[in-house]
PDB file of C-alpha atoms in Angstrom:
ATOM      1  CA  UNK A  19     -77.980 -72.645 -28.564  1.00 45.00           C
ATOM      2  CA  UNK A  20     -76.530 -69.276 -27.678  1.00 49.00           C
ATOM      3  CA  UNK A  21     -72.929 -69.658 -27.094  1.00 44.00           C
ATOM      4  CA  UNK A  22     -71.544 -66.424 -25.063  1.00 47.00           C
ATOM      5  CA  UNK A  23     -67.926 -67.165 -25.851  1.00 40.00           C
ATOM      6  CA  UNK A  24     -68.458 -66.577 -29.471  1.00 42.00           C
ATOM      7  CA  UNK A  25     -68.593 -62.783 -28.996  1.00 44.00           C
ATOM      8  CA  UNK A  26     -65.357 -63.119 -27.111  1.00 43.00           C
ATOM      9  CA  UNK A  27     -63.393 -65.200 -29.629  1.00 44.00           C
ATOM     10  CA  UNK A  28     -61.996 -62.459 -31.888  1.00 45.00           C
ATOM     11  CA  UNK A  29     -61.201 -60.333 -28.723  1.00 48.00           C
ATOM     12  CA  UNK A  30     -59.133 -63.438 -27.243  1.00 48.00           C
ATOM     13  CA  UNK A  31     -56.669 -63.198 -29.917  1.00 54.00           C
ATOM     14  CA  UNK A  32     -53.403 -61.508 -28.942  1.00 56.00           C
ATOM     15  CA  UNK A  33     -51.844 -58.762 -30.256  1.00 59.00           C
ATOM     16  CA  UNK A  34     -48.848 -59.674 -32.658  1.00 64.00           C
ATOM     17  CA  UNK A  35     -45.894 -59.586 -30.515  1.00 54.00           C
ATOM     18  CA  UNK A  36     -43.084 -59.584 -32.980  1.00 48.00           C
ATOM     19  CA  UNK A  37     -43.288 -55.915 -34.778  1.00 49.00           C
ATOM     20  CA  UNK A  38     -41.418 -53.275 -35.878  1.00 46.00           C
ATOM     21  CA  UNK A  39     -40.478 -51.843 -32.510  1.00 47.00           C
ATOM     22  CA  UNK A  40     -39.783 -55.089 -31.131  1.00 50.00           C
ATOM     23  CA  UNK A  41     -37.209 -55.563 -33.813  1.00 49.00           C
ATOM     24  CA  UNK A  42     -35.720 -52.116 -33.281  1.00 50.00           C
ATOM     25  CA  UNK A  43     -35.106 -52.892 -29.885  1.00 47.00           C
ATOM     26  CA  UNK A  44     -33.500 -56.437 -30.387  1.00 48.00           C
ATOM     27  CA  UNK A  45     -30.752 -54.439 -32.693  1.00 46.00           C
ATOM     28  CA  UNK A  46     -30.361 -51.230 -30.767  1.00 43.00           C
ATOM     29  CA  UNK A  47     -30.689 -52.349 -27.227  1.00 38.00           C
ATOM     30  CA  UNK A  48     -29.566 -55.670 -27.523  1.00 48.00           C
ATOM     31  CA  UNK A  49     -25.971 -55.957 -28.347  1.00 68.00           C
ATOM     32  CA  UNK A  50     -24.148 -59.044 -29.717  1.00 71.00           C
ATOM     33  CA  UNK A  51     -21.651 -61.230 -27.845  1.00 67.00           C
ATOM     34  CA  UNK A  52     -18.756 -59.800 -30.248  1.00 69.00           C
ATOM     35  CA  UNK A  53     -19.746 -56.155 -29.602  1.00 74.00           C
ATOM     36  CA  UNK A  54     -20.534 -55.473 -33.225  1.00 78.00           C
ATOM     37  CA  UNK A  55     -23.911 -53.999 -34.284  1.00 82.00           C
ATOM     38  CA  UNK A  56     -26.126 -56.199 -36.497  1.00 85.00           C
ATOM     39  CA  UNK A  57     -28.908 -55.400 -38.127  1.00 84.00           C
ATOM     40  CA  UNK A  58     -30.540 -56.339 -41.586  1.00 86.00           C
ATOM     41  CA  UNK A  59     -28.545 -53.962 -43.589  1.00 85.00           C
ATOM     42  CA  UNK A  60     -25.085 -54.486 -41.759  1.00 85.00           C
ATOM     43  CA  UNK A  61     -25.734 -58.291 -42.022  1.00 87.00           C
ATOM     44  CA  UNK A  62     -25.594 -58.008 -45.889  1.00 87.00           C
ATOM     45  CA  UNK A  63     -22.170 -56.398 -45.995  1.00 83.00           C
ATOM     46  CA  UNK A  64     -21.084 -60.167 -44.906  1.00 84.00           C
ATOM     47  CA  UNK A  65     -20.535 -62.006 -47.762  1.00 83.00           C
ATOM     48  CA  UNK A  66     -21.975 -65.161 -46.730  1.00 86.00           C
ATOM     49  CA  UNK A  67     -25.255 -63.299 -45.618  1.00 89.00           C
ATOM     50  CA  UNK A  68     -25.381 -61.639 -48.992  1.00 90.00           C
ATOM     51  CA  UNK A  69     -24.808 -64.743 -50.915  1.00 90.00           C
ATOM     52  CA  UNK A  70     -27.543 -66.796 -49.181  1.00 90.00           C
ATOM     53  CA  UNK A  71     -29.947 -63.959 -49.741  1.00 92.00           C
ATOM     54  CA  UNK A  72     -29.124 -63.247 -53.311  1.00 94.00           C
ATOM     55  CA  UNK A  73     -29.065 -67.229 -54.414  1.00 94.00           C
ATOM     56  CA  UNK A  74     -32.611 -67.725 -52.448  1.00 95.00           C
ATOM     57  CA  UNK A  75     -34.104 -64.503 -53.783  1.00 95.00           C
ATOM     58  CA  UNK A  76     -33.248 -65.141 -57.349  1.00 96.00           C
ATOM     59  CA  UNK A  77     -34.166 -68.825 -57.430  1.00 96.00           C
ATOM     60  CA  UNK A  78     -37.604 -68.082 -56.063  1.00 95.00           C
ATOM     61  CA  UNK A  79     -37.830 -65.369 -58.555  1.00 95.00           C
ATOM     62  CA  UNK A  80     -37.082 -67.184 -61.505  1.00 95.00           C
ATOM     63  CA  UNK A  81     -39.694 -70.027 -60.892  1.00 94.00           C
ATOM     64  CA  UNK A  82     -42.557 -70.123 -63.200  1.00 91.00           C
ATOM     65  CA  UNK A  83     -45.620 -68.607 -61.629  1.00 91.00           C
ATOM     66  CA  UNK A  84     -49.257 -69.081 -63.169  1.00 91.00           C
ATOM     67  CA  UNK A  85     -52.674 -69.284 -62.114  1.00 91.00           C
ATOM     68  CA  UNK A  86     -54.680 -72.177 -62.911  1.00 92.00           C
ATOM     69  CA  UNK A  87     -58.369 -73.284 -62.775  1.00 91.00           C
ATOM     70  CA  UNK A  88     -59.877 -76.633 -61.891  1.00 92.00           C
ATOM     71  CA  UNK A  89     -61.610 -78.556 -64.812  1.00 90.00           C
ATOM     72  CA  UNK A  90     -63.379 -81.804 -65.253  1.00 89.00           C
ATOM     73  CA  UNK A  91     -59.986 -83.280 -66.498  1.00 88.00           C
ATOM     74  CA  UNK A  92     -57.938 -81.800 -63.735  1.00 90.00           C
ATOM     75  CA  UNK A  93     -56.660 -78.232 -64.119  1.00 91.00           C
ATOM     76  CA  UNK A  94     -55.487 -75.724 -66.872  1.00 91.00           C
ATOM     77  CA  UNK A  95     -53.770 -72.576 -66.923  1.00 90.00           C
ATOM     78  CA  UNK A  96     -56.008 -69.633 -66.396  1.00 91.00           C
ATOM     79  CA  UNK A  97     -54.418 -66.883 -68.714  1.00 90.00           C
ATOM     80  CA  UNK A  98     -57.467 -64.835 -68.782  1.00 90.00           C
ATOM     81  CA  UNK A  99     -57.836 -64.540 -65.011  1.00 90.00           C
ATOM     82  CA  UNK A 100     -57.377 -60.930 -63.594  1.00 88.00           C
ATOM     83  CA  UNK A 101     -54.513 -61.941 -61.376  1.00 91.00           C
ATOM     84  CA  UNK A 102     -52.784 -63.767 -64.112  1.00 92.00           C
ATOM     85  CA  UNK A 103     -50.852 -60.786 -65.850  1.00 93.00           C
ATOM     86  CA  UNK A 104     -50.204 -59.303 -62.158  1.00 92.00           C
ATOM     87  CA  UNK A 105     -48.542 -62.327 -60.704  1.00 92.00           C
ATOM     88  CA  UNK A 106     -46.908 -63.780 -63.885  1.00 93.00           C
ATOM     89  CA  UNK A 107     -45.733 -60.536 -65.501  1.00 92.00           C
ATOM     90  CA  UNK A 108     -46.034 -57.074 -63.912  1.00 93.00           C
ATOM     91  CA  UNK A 109     -47.273 -56.706 -60.589  1.00 95.00           C
ATOM     92  CA  UNK A 110     -47.024 -52.759 -61.055  1.00 95.00           C
ATOM     93  CA  UNK A 111     -45.777 -50.407 -63.927  1.00 94.00           C
ATOM     94  CA  UNK A 112     -42.260 -50.189 -62.200  1.00 94.00           C
ATOM     95  CA  UNK A 113     -41.332 -53.630 -61.732  1.00 95.00           C
ATOM     96  CA  UNK A 114     -41.525 -57.223 -63.444  1.00 95.00           C
ATOM     97  CA  UNK A 115     -42.573 -60.281 -61.781  1.00 95.00           C
ATOM     98  CA  UNK A 116     -39.098 -61.441 -61.509  1.00 96.00           C
ATOM     99  CA  UNK A 117     -37.947 -58.155 -59.445  1.00 96.00           C
ATOM    100  CA  UNK A 118     -41.189 -58.012 -57.386  1.00 96.00           C
ATOM    101  CA  UNK A 119     -40.782 -61.618 -56.276  1.00 96.00           C
ATOM    102  CA  UNK A 120     -37.083 -61.121 -55.664  1.00 96.00           C
ATOM    103  CA  UNK A 121     -37.823 -58.276 -53.606  1.00 96.00           C
ATOM    104  CA  UNK A 122     -40.323 -59.948 -51.449  1.00 96.00           C
ATOM    105  CA  UNK A 123     -37.996 -62.964 -50.907  1.00 96.00           C
ATOM    106  CA  UNK A 124     -35.358 -60.752 -49.756  1.00 95.00           C
ATOM    107  CA  UNK A 125     -37.400 -59.015 -47.406  1.00 95.00           C
ATOM    108  CA  UNK A 126     -38.672 -62.272 -45.914  1.00 95.00           C
ATOM    109  CA  UNK A 127     -35.183 -63.549 -45.543  1.00 93.00           C
ATOM    110  CA  UNK A 128     -33.724 -60.492 -43.746  1.00 92.00           C
ATOM    111  CA  UNK A 129     -36.765 -59.179 -41.998  1.00 93.00           C
ATOM    112  CA  UNK A 130     -38.858 -62.525 -41.494  1.00 92.00           C
ATOM    113  CA  UNK A 131     -41.946 -60.965 -43.087  1.00 95.00           C
ATOM    114  CA  UNK A 132     -42.652 -59.646 -46.778  1.00 95.00           C
ATOM    115  CA  UNK A 133     -45.593 -57.155 -47.273  1.00 96.00           C
ATOM    116  CA  UNK A 134     -47.071 -55.814 -50.506  1.00 96.00           C
ATOM    117  CA  UNK A 135     -49.976 -53.121 -50.922  1.00 95.00           C
ATOM    118  CA  UNK A 136     -52.698 -54.280 -52.724  1.00 95.00           C
ATOM    119  CA  UNK A 137     -54.020 -51.587 -55.107  1.00 95.00           C
ATOM    120  CA  UNK A 138     -57.660 -52.018 -56.156  1.00 93.00           C
ATOM    121  CA  UNK A 139     -60.185 -50.355 -58.316  1.00 91.00           C
ATOM    122  CA  UNK A 140     -63.546 -48.827 -57.537  1.00 89.00           C
ATOM    123  CA  UNK A 141     -65.205 -52.370 -58.186  1.00 90.00           C
ATOM    124  CA  UNK A 142     -62.624 -54.270 -56.034  1.00 89.00           C
ATOM    125  CA  UNK A 143     -60.703 -55.691 -59.015  1.00 91.00           C
ATOM    126  CA  UNK A 144     -56.843 -56.061 -57.993  1.00 93.00           C
ATOM    127  CA  UNK A 145     -54.824 -53.826 -60.273  1.00 95.00           C
ATOM    128  CA  UNK A 146     -51.172 -53.818 -58.789  1.00 95.00           C
ATOM    129  CA  UNK A 147     -48.845 -55.043 -56.120  1.00 96.00           C
ATOM    130  CA  UNK A 148     -46.290 -52.887 -54.579  1.00 96.00           C
ATOM    131  CA  UNK A 149     -43.649 -54.025 -51.989  1.00 96.00           C
ATOM    132  CA  UNK A 150     -43.724 -52.378 -48.620  1.00 95.00           C
ATOM    133  CA  UNK A 151     -40.811 -52.029 -46.399  1.00 95.00           C
ATOM    134  CA  UNK A 152     -40.932 -54.337 -43.356  1.00 93.00           C
ATOM    135  CA  UNK A 153     -39.331 -52.268 -40.962  1.00 90.00           C
ATOM    136  CA  UNK A 154     -42.057 -49.636 -41.561  1.00 93.00           C
ATOM    137  CA  UNK A 155     -44.953 -51.980 -41.229  1.00 93.00           C
ATOM    138  CA  UNK A 156     -46.542 -53.054 -38.044  1.00 92.00           C
ATOM    139  CA  UNK A 157     -49.169 -55.692 -37.542  1.00 91.00           C
ATOM    140  CA  UNK A 158     -51.949 -54.506 -34.811  1.00 91.00           C
ATOM    141  CA  UNK A 159     -55.392 -55.329 -33.905  1.00 90.00           C
ATOM    142  CA  UNK A 160     -58.758 -53.613 -33.144  1.00 88.00           C
ATOM    143  CA  UNK A 161     -60.405 -54.018 -29.967  1.00 87.00           C
ATOM    144  CA  UNK A 162     -62.718 -56.581 -31.832  1.00 86.00           C
ATOM    145  CA  UNK A 163     -59.710 -58.431 -32.746  1.00 86.00           C
ATOM    146  CA  UNK A 164     -59.655 -57.460 -36.296  1.00 89.00           C
ATOM    147  CA  UNK A 165     -56.221 -57.529 -37.899  1.00 91.00           C
ATOM    148  CA  UNK A 166     -54.793 -54.360 -39.550  1.00 92.00           C
ATOM    149  CA  UNK A 167     -51.600 -52.752 -40.537  1.00 94.00           C
ATOM    150  CA  UNK A 168     -49.830 -49.517 -39.903  1.00 93.00           C
ATOM    151  CA  UNK A 169     -47.482 -48.229 -42.432  1.00 94.00           C
ATOM    152  CA  UNK A 170     -44.890 -45.626 -41.228  1.00 92.00           C
ATOM    153  CA  UNK A 171     -43.873 -42.965 -43.980  1.00 88.00           C
ATOM    154  CA  UNK A 172     -42.509 -39.414 -43.283  1.00 86.00           C
ATOM    155  CA  UNK A 173     -43.267 -39.406 -39.634  1.00 86.00           C
ATOM    156  CA  UNK A 174     -46.899 -40.421 -40.373  1.00 90.00           C
ATOM    157  CA  UNK A 175     -48.657 -43.489 -39.657  1.00 91.00           C
ATOM    158  CA  UNK A 176     -51.122 -44.881 -42.521  1.00 92.00           C
ATOM    159  CA  UNK A 177     -53.743 -47.664 -41.402  1.00 92.00           C
ATOM    160  CA  UNK A 178     -54.313 -50.576 -44.033  1.00 93.00           C
ATOM    161  CA  UNK A 179     -56.959 -52.885 -43.647  1.00 93.00           C
ATOM    162  CA  UNK A 180     -55.980 -56.651 -43.841  1.00 91.00           C
ATOM    163  CA  UNK A 181     -57.466 -57.329 -47.280  1.00 92.00           C
ATOM    164  CA  UNK A 182     -55.209 -54.201 -48.553  1.00 94.00           C
ATOM    165  CA  UNK A 183     -51.876 -55.982 -47.580  1.00 95.00           C
ATOM    166  CA  UNK A 184     -50.446 -59.025 -49.005  1.00 94.00           C
ATOM    167  CA  UNK A 185     -48.484 -60.725 -45.947  1.00 95.00           C
ATOM    168  CA  UNK A 186     -46.053 -63.454 -46.270  1.00 93.00           C
ATOM    169  CA  UNK A 187     -44.912 -64.244 -42.632  1.00 93.00           C
ATOM    170  CA  UNK A 188     -41.819 -66.256 -41.841  1.00 91.00           C
ATOM    171  CA  UNK A 189     -41.580 -68.451 -38.813  1.00 88.00           C
ATOM    172  CA  UNK A 190     -42.906 -66.693 -35.596  1.00 85.00           C
ATOM    173  CA  UNK A 191     -44.745 -67.944 -32.583  1.00 83.00           C
ATOM    174  CA  UNK A 192     -48.082 -66.493 -33.294  1.00 82.00           C
ATOM    175  CA  UNK A 193     -48.404 -67.469 -36.804  1.00 82.00           C
ATOM    176  CA  UNK A 194     -49.317 -63.751 -37.907  1.00 87.00           C
ATOM    177  CA  UNK A 195     -45.834 -61.930 -37.771  1.00 90.00           C
ATOM    178  CA  UNK A 196     -42.654 -63.934 -38.145  1.00 90.00           C
ATOM    179  CA  UNK A 197     -39.266 -63.336 -36.543  1.00 89.00           C
ATOM    180  CA  UNK A 198     -35.995 -61.927 -38.215  1.00 89.00           C
ATOM    181  CA  UNK A 199     -33.695 -64.498 -39.275  1.00 89.00           C
ATOM    182  CA  UNK A 200     -30.868 -61.831 -38.792  1.00 88.00           C
ATOM    183  CA  UNK A 201     -32.284 -60.853 -35.448  1.00 86.00           C
ATOM    184  CA  UNK A 202     -32.239 -64.769 -34.382  1.00 85.00           C
ATOM    185  CA  UNK A 203     -28.833 -65.286 -35.855  1.00 82.00           C
ATOM    186  CA  UNK A 204     -26.986 -61.846 -34.816  1.00 85.00           C
ATOM    187  CA  UNK A 205     -24.130 -63.508 -32.369  1.00 83.00           C
ATOM    188  CA  UNK A 206     -23.101 -65.823 -35.245  1.00 83.00           C
ATOM    189  CA  UNK A 207     -23.245 -62.613 -37.915  1.00 84.00           C
ATOM    190  CA  UNK A 208     -21.613 -60.428 -35.366  1.00 83.00           C
ATOM    191  CA  UNK A 209     -18.606 -62.721 -34.939  1.00 80.00           C
ATOM    192  CA  UNK A 210     -18.333 -63.228 -38.631  1.00 81.00           C
ATOM    193  CA  UNK A 211     -18.129 -59.418 -39.082  1.00 80.00           C
ATOM    194  CA  UNK A 212     -15.688 -59.106 -36.111  1.00 81.00           C
ATOM    195  CA  UNK A 213     -13.289 -61.866 -37.673  1.00 77.00           C
ATOM    196  CA  UNK A 214     -13.783 -60.114 -41.146  1.00 76.00           C
ATOM    197  CA  UNK A 215     -12.554 -56.778 -39.357  1.00 78.00           C
ATOM    198  CA  UNK A 216      -9.749 -58.564 -37.500  1.00 72.00           C
ATOM    199  CA  UNK A 217      -8.341 -59.987 -40.721  1.00 71.00           C
ATOM    200  CA  UNK A 218      -8.782 -56.513 -42.328  1.00 70.00           C
ATOM    201  CA  UNK A 219      -6.979 -54.646 -39.683  1.00 69.00           C
ATOM    202  CA  UNK A 220      -4.065 -57.362 -39.581  1.00 66.00           C
ATOM    203  CA  UNK A 221      -3.529 -57.013 -43.395  1.00 64.00           C
ATOM    204  CA  UNK A 222      -3.553 -53.517 -43.172  1.00 65.00           C
ATOM    205  CA  UNK A 223      -0.834 -53.460 -40.769  1.00 60.00           C
ATOM    206  CA  UNK A 224       1.414 -55.126 -42.924  1.00 56.00           C
ATOM    207  CA  UNK A 225       0.432 -58.626 -41.918  1.00 49.00           C
ATOM    208  CA  UNK A 226       2.264 -58.119 -38.210  1.00 56.00           C
ATOM    209  CA  UNK A 227       0.775 -58.340 -34.976  1.00 52.00           C
ATOM    210  CA  UNK A 228       0.822 -55.523 -32.636  1.00 59.00           C
ATOM    211  CA  UNK A 229       3.666 -55.033 -30.100  1.00 64.00           C
ATOM    212  CA  UNK A 230       5.346 -52.259 -27.828  1.00 64.00           C
ATOM    213  CA  UNK A 231       8.363 -50.473 -28.117  1.00 62.00           C
ATOM    214  CA  UNK A 232      10.773 -51.005 -24.926  1.00 67.00           C
ATOM    215  CA  UNK A 233      13.308 -48.177 -24.001  1.00 65.00           C
ATOM    216  CA  UNK A 234      15.809 -48.899 -21.029  1.00 68.00           C
ATOM    217  CA  UNK A 235      15.449 -45.272 -19.823  1.00 67.00           C
ATOM    218  CA  UNK A 236      12.461 -42.722 -19.547  1.00 70.00           C
ATOM    219  CA  UNK A 237      10.839 -41.398 -22.558  1.00 66.00           C
ATOM    220  CA  UNK A 238       9.604 -38.025 -22.214  1.00 66.00           C
ATOM    221  CA  UNK A 239       7.251 -38.002 -25.402  1.00 67.00           C
ATOM    222  CA  UNK A 240       6.023 -41.589 -25.910  1.00 67.00           C
ATOM    223  CA  UNK A 241       3.086 -40.462 -28.043  1.00 72.00           C
ATOM    224  CA  UNK A 242       5.583 -38.712 -30.453  1.00 70.00           C
ATOM    225  CA  UNK A 243       7.776 -41.969 -30.664  1.00 65.00           C
ATOM    226  CA  UNK A 244       4.567 -44.385 -31.185  1.00 68.00           C
ATOM    227  CA  UNK A 245       3.247 -41.674 -33.904  1.00 71.00           C
ATOM    228  CA  UNK A 246       6.819 -41.590 -35.715  1.00 67.00           C
ATOM    229  CA  UNK A 247       7.165 -45.440 -35.566  1.00 62.00           C
ATOM    230  CA  UNK A 248       3.582 -45.906 -36.900  1.00 65.00           C
ATOM    231  CA  UNK A 249       4.234 -43.251 -39.975  1.00 65.00           C
ATOM    232  CA  UNK A 250       7.061 -45.312 -41.122  1.00 56.00           C
ATOM    233  CA  UNK A 251       6.228 -49.028 -40.208  1.00 56.00           C
ATOM    234  CA  UNK A 252       2.589 -49.192 -39.933  1.00 58.00           C
ATOM    235  CA  UNK A 253       0.263 -50.325 -42.877  1.00 51.00           C
ATOM    236  CA  UNK A 254       0.580 -52.814 -45.752  1.00 48.00           C
ATOM    237  CA  UNK A 255       2.233 -50.134 -47.923  1.00 51.00           C
ATOM    238  CA  UNK A 256       5.262 -50.257 -45.335  1.00 52.00           C
ATOM    239  CA  UNK A 257       5.443 -54.066 -44.881  1.00 51.00           C
ATOM    240  CA  UNK A 258       8.709 -55.682 -44.980  1.00 49.00           C
ATOM    241  CA  UNK A 259      10.683 -52.406 -44.268  1.00 54.00           C
ATOM    242  CA  UNK A 260      13.948 -52.436 -42.096  1.00 52.00           C
ATOM    243  CA  UNK A 261      13.428 -50.903 -38.604  1.00 59.00           C
ATOM    244  CA  UNK A 262      15.874 -48.793 -37.208  1.00 57.00           C
ATOM    245  CA  UNK A 263      16.035 -48.873 -33.114  1.00 61.00           C
ATOM    246  CA  UNK A 264      18.189 -46.302 -31.332  1.00 61.00           C
ATOM    247  CA  UNK A 265      19.277 -45.809 -27.516  1.00 63.00           C
ATOM    248  CA  UNK A 266      18.841 -49.583 -26.755  1.00 63.00           C
ATOM    249  CA  UNK A 267      14.902 -49.644 -27.836  1.00 68.00           C
ATOM    250  CA  UNK A 268      13.694 -53.103 -28.494  1.00 66.00           C
ATOM    251  CA  UNK A 269      10.515 -54.143 -30.184  1.00 65.00           C
ATOM    252  CA  UNK A 270       8.168 -56.758 -28.386  1.00 65.00           C
ATOM    253  CA  UNK A 271       5.325 -58.471 -30.543  1.00 61.00           C
ATOM    254  CA  UNK A 272       2.223 -58.809 -27.975  1.00 52.00           C
ATOM    255  CA  UNK A 273      -0.396 -59.752 -30.595  1.00 56.00           C
ATOM    256  CA  UNK A 274      -1.566 -63.332 -31.313  1.00 55.00           C
ATOM    257  CA  UNK A 275      -0.710 -64.385 -34.699  1.00 57.00           C
ATOM    258  CA  UNK A 276      -3.383 -65.509 -37.024  1.00 55.00           C
ATOM    259  CA  UNK A 277      -2.672 -69.154 -37.168  1.00 55.00           C
ATOM    260  CA  UNK A 278      -2.657 -69.484 -33.199  1.00 48.00           C
ATOM    261  CA  UNK A 279      -5.929 -67.611 -33.357  1.00 51.00           C
ATOM    262  CA  UNK A 280      -7.139 -70.265 -35.805  1.00 60.00           C
ATOM    263  CA  UNK A 281      -8.658 -67.362 -37.989  1.00 57.00           C
ATOM    264  CA  UNK A 282      -9.127 -69.282 -41.189  1.00 58.00           C
ATOM    265  CA  UNK A 283     -10.758 -72.195 -39.695  1.00 65.00           C
ATOM    266  CA  UNK A 284     -13.038 -69.553 -37.522  1.00 63.00           C
ATOM    267  CA  UNK A 285     -13.997 -67.858 -40.728  1.00 63.00           C
ATOM    268  CA  UNK A 286     -14.815 -71.140 -42.251  1.00 64.00           C
ATOM    269  CA  UNK A 287     -17.018 -72.152 -39.486  1.00 61.00           C
ATOM    270  CA  UNK A 288     -19.043 -68.943 -39.265  1.00 63.00           C
ATOM    271  CA  UNK A 289     -19.681 -69.072 -43.000  1.00 68.00           C
ATOM    272  CA  UNK A 290     -20.952 -72.546 -42.647  1.00 66.00           C
ATOM    273  CA  UNK A 291     -23.056 -71.714 -39.411  1.00 60.00           C
ATOM    274  CA  UNK A 292     -24.771 -68.554 -41.225  1.00 64.00           C
ATOM    275  CA  UNK A 293     -25.510 -70.836 -44.402  1.00 57.00           C
TER     276      UNK A 293
END
């Protein structure tokens, strides 16, 4: 019996929705609640993110990777298989198997996808695997519904067939392309960045909160007074210096001390939330 819906089966599959441009828009056109810019590279400057990515990547890369073949008695290592040396020892002349898997795992944790180009010889034998930057790869479908990839390099796009790309997707809605964990947790990471910046500026100011200088009269040049005050008393190198106030001036603190802002508790919570 002829089933007409079969020829439409491939065309019915949707185009992958989580691609390069959607990730770009989520970072550059969607700000975080803290007001900080968060993307894969700025997130790595957060110690919690870097530690998580490093530990997971190095752990996965250090696990043994072998090829096996099934036998009548079970299975055995297939050290003579064409892929054994590539996967176990050297995926390409520029990196070891450890570095290759560490790189792909890092891409997966940051971008939600890991890509590697498969290099074959004229007979179709796999000769090497080269990692591809996830932010330069976009998954697409042809009119027939076949999956292919576009790789962007130096302003040009290079199409790659699905059998030319090793794609390891993370969690996603369509099962084809994964979501970026950094994009999903950008508000939590943004708050961690803001908290760290607050602490850095607080200690750069000599561990003193901000304040105002009150004068009983009229100050003709307030900018000069402020700049001269900051030049003498601002910064950690000027901490604990004795201030001299003239003409009845008073210093009034208006900042919130870190203990009242629960600075340490907030930093601990953000680290646990990110991890």
